[in-house]
Each structure stands twice: as structure tokens, then as C-alpha cells.
XYZ file of C-alpha atoms in Angstrom:
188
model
C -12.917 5.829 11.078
C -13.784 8.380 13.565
C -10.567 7.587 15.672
C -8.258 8.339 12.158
C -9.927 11.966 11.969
C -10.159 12.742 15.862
C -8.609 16.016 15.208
C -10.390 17.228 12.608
C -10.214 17.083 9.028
C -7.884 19.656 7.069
C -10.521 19.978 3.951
C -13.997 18.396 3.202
C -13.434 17.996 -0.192
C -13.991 14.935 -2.246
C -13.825 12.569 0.957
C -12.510 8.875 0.527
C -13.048 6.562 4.049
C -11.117 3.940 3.363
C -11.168 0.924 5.402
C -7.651 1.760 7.596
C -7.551 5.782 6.168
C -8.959 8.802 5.119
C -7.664 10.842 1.651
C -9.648 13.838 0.152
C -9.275 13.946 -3.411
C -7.895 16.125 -6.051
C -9.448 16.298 -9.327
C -6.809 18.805 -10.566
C -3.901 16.899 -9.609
C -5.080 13.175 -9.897
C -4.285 12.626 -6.507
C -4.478 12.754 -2.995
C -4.750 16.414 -1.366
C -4.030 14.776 2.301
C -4.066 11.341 3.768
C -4.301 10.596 7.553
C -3.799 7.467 9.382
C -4.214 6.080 12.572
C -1.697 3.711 13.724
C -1.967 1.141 16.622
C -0.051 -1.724 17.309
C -3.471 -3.607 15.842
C -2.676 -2.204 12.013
C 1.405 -2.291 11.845
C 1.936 -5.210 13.550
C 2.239 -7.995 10.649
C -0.608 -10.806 9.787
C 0.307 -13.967 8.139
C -2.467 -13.734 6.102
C -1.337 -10.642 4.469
C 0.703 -10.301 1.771
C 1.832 -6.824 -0.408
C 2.303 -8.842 -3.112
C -1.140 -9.836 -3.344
C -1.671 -6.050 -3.663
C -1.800 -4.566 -7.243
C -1.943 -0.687 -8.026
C -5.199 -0.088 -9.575
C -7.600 3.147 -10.465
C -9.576 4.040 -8.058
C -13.424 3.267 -9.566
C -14.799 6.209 -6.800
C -13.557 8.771 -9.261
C -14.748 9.517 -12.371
C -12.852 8.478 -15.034
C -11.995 11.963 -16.646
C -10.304 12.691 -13.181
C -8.390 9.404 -12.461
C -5.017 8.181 -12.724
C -4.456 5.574 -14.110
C -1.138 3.350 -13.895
C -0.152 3.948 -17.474
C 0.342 7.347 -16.346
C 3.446 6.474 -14.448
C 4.693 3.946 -16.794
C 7.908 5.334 -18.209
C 7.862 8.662 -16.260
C 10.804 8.112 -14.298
C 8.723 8.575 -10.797
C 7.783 5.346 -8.251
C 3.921 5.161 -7.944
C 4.596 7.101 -4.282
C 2.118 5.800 -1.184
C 0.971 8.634 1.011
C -0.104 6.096 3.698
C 2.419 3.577 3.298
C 1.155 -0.178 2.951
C 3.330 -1.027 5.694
C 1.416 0.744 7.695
C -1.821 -1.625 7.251
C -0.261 -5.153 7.532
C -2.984 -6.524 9.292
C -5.677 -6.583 7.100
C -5.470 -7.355 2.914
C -8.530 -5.196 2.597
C -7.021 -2.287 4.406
C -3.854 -2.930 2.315
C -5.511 -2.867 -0.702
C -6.773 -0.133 0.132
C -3.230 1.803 0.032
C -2.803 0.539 -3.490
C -5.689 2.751 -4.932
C -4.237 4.977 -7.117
C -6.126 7.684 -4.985
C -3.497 7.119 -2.285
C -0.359 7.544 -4.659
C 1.379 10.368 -5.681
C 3.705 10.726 -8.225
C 7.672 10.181 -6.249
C 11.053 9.999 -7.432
C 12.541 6.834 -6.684
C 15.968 6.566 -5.612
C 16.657 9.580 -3.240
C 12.772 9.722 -1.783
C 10.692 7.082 -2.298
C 12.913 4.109 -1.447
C 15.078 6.137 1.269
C 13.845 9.119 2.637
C 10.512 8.945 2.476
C 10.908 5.109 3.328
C 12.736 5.799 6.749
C 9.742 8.499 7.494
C 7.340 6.131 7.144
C 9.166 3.821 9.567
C 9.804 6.364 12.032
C 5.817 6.751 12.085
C 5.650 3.044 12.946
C 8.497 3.589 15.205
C 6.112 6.269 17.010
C 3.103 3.955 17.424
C 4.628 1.424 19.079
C 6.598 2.976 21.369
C 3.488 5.230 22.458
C -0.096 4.572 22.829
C -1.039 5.664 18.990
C 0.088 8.066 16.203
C -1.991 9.737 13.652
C -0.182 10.459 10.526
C -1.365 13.254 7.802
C 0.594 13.157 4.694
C 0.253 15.255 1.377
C 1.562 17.001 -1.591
C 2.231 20.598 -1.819
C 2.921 22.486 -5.306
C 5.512 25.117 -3.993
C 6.034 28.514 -5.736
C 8.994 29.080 -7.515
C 10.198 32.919 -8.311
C 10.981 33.961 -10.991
C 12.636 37.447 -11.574
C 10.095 39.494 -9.055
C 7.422 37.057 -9.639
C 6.169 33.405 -8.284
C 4.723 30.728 -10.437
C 3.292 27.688 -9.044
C 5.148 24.902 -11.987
C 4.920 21.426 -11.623
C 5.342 18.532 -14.292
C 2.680 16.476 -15.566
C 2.686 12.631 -16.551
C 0.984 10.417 -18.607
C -1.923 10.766 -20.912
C -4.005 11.670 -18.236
C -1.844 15.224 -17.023
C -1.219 13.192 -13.385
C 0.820 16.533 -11.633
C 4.038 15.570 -9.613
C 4.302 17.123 -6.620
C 7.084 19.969 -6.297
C 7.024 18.696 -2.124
C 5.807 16.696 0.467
C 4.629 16.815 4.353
C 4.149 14.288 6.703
C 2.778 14.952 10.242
C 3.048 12.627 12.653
C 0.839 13.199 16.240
C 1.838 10.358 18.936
C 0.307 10.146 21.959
C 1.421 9.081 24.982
C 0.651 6.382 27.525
C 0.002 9.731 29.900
C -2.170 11.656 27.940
C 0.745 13.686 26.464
C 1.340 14.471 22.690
C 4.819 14.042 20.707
C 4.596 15.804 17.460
C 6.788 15.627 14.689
C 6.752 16.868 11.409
């Protein structure tokens, strides 16, 4: 764990160490306010043993129930239940895997158009970045954007489910690789 946050951590607040990441936790939003990875050849490469569809999206039990989401909060909304460190990226371990199924990792995505393509191919390029250099550390999150509005901005965003989980209005991703010299390669 204290190779994932080498460089710091963006916020303290509401802390999850997870066994392959670290998230801090929004009890506004229902969701993640960051997640940051380390990946190595050890956690992307693939394990037999592991399988994502022994995985299953579930609440996390860490946080209190008036501030969880829950997955009947994305049933019928129209978004994907969105990873923020993809499970792809922990394919060596079911634990750590599991781990990316907590519904304190997910955010809520649209499908077609982010999720499944975009966002999909970022992920990979991440991958793509830790293998072909030493190591890349990842940081991922949801912003809620201003919009304006005549001469004024207003931070909108929608809300799903029974439990008011808020969809992002954007996304970042970070990615840090560093080189077999010493060097950094940073992409965002």
C-alpha cells in the first residue's frame, strides 16, 4: 500500500486501503472522490485462478448505510456501474478484484460512448504504460463541473436511485509511468 500512494495522497478524507488500491470516500456523492493504483506487471498480468465473473457488485459494508450506494441505485438509470480502477487492472488476485467491485470504487458512467469505449481504451492504455515501463500509478476521479448560466455558475448534476447516488458531470484519469531509467512519462 505504501508503493500505490508514493506521491502523496490528494485528500485524507474517508480513506479506503484496499488490498490492490486506495479510494477516499464521498458521503455526498456515494462514491469515490479519487482512486489510485499501482500497476506492475505482478497485478495486470492475468492468473488462472481469477475470474471477473466470480466478481459481483456489492455495497461496500465500510460505509454507513445512510451514505452507501447500493446497486438498486443504478438499476434502470440508464448509466453502467462505472469502475474507477478498472478490474482489469487487478487480474492477479480474486481478492484484489473483488475489491474493484465495491460499490465504493464505482461511479455512476454512461455506457455506450464512455464506459465500454472511451473510458475502456484509457484504462488499457494505463496497462499499456506499465508494461512497457517499470510501473504506472494511476489516479482516477469524478469531478462535478460548473455550468453557467446567464452570468452565473451552478454546480448541477443528476441523481439516481433511492439513495440520491450523484453522476458525475466529468472524469480524470492520471496516469504517472516510470521508467526503467528513473524518468517519468505522464499522461493525463
Amino acid at each position: 500500500r505504501n508503493e500505490i500512494m508514493k506521491y502523496g495522497y490528494p485528500t485524507m478524507d474517508n480513506l479506503k486501503q484496499l488490498n490492490d488500491h486506495v479510494l477516499a470516500y464521498s458521503n455526498v456523492h456515494k462514491g469515490p472522490l479519487w482512486v489510485c493504483e499501482h500497476l506492475t506487471d505482478y497485478n495486470i498480468n492475468f492468473n488462472k485462478s481469477v475470474s471477473r465473473s466470480a466478481s459481483k457488485f456489492v455495497p461496500d459494508s465500510s460505509v454507513h448505510p445512510m451514505f452507501r450506494a447500493y446497486n438498486s441505485d443504478f438499476l434502470g438509470s440508464g448509466f453502467d456501474r462505472g469502475h474507477l480502477a478498472a478490474a482489469a487492472n487487478h487480474k492477479n488476485s480474486q481478492l484484489a478484484m473483488n475489491d474493484t467491485f465495491y460499490l465504493s470504487n464505482i461511479c455512476p458512467q454512461i455506457g455506450k460512448g464512455l464506459n465500454r469505449s472511451k473510458w475502456n481504451e484509457l484504462e488499457k492504455r494505463a496497462r499499456a504504460l506499465a508494461r512497457k515501463h517499470t510501473s504506472a500509478h494511476v489516479l482516477t476521479g469524478p469531478l462535478y463541473l460548473p455550468t453557467v448560466i446567464g452570468n452565473e455558475k451552478f454546480v448541477k448534476y443528476k441523481l439516481i436511485g433511492d439513495n440520491n447516488v450523484a453522476v458525475p458531470t466529468h472524469f480524470f484519469k492520471v496516469i504517472v509511468a516510470r521508467t526503467q531509467k528513473g524518468g517519468f512519462i505522464l499522461e493525463s
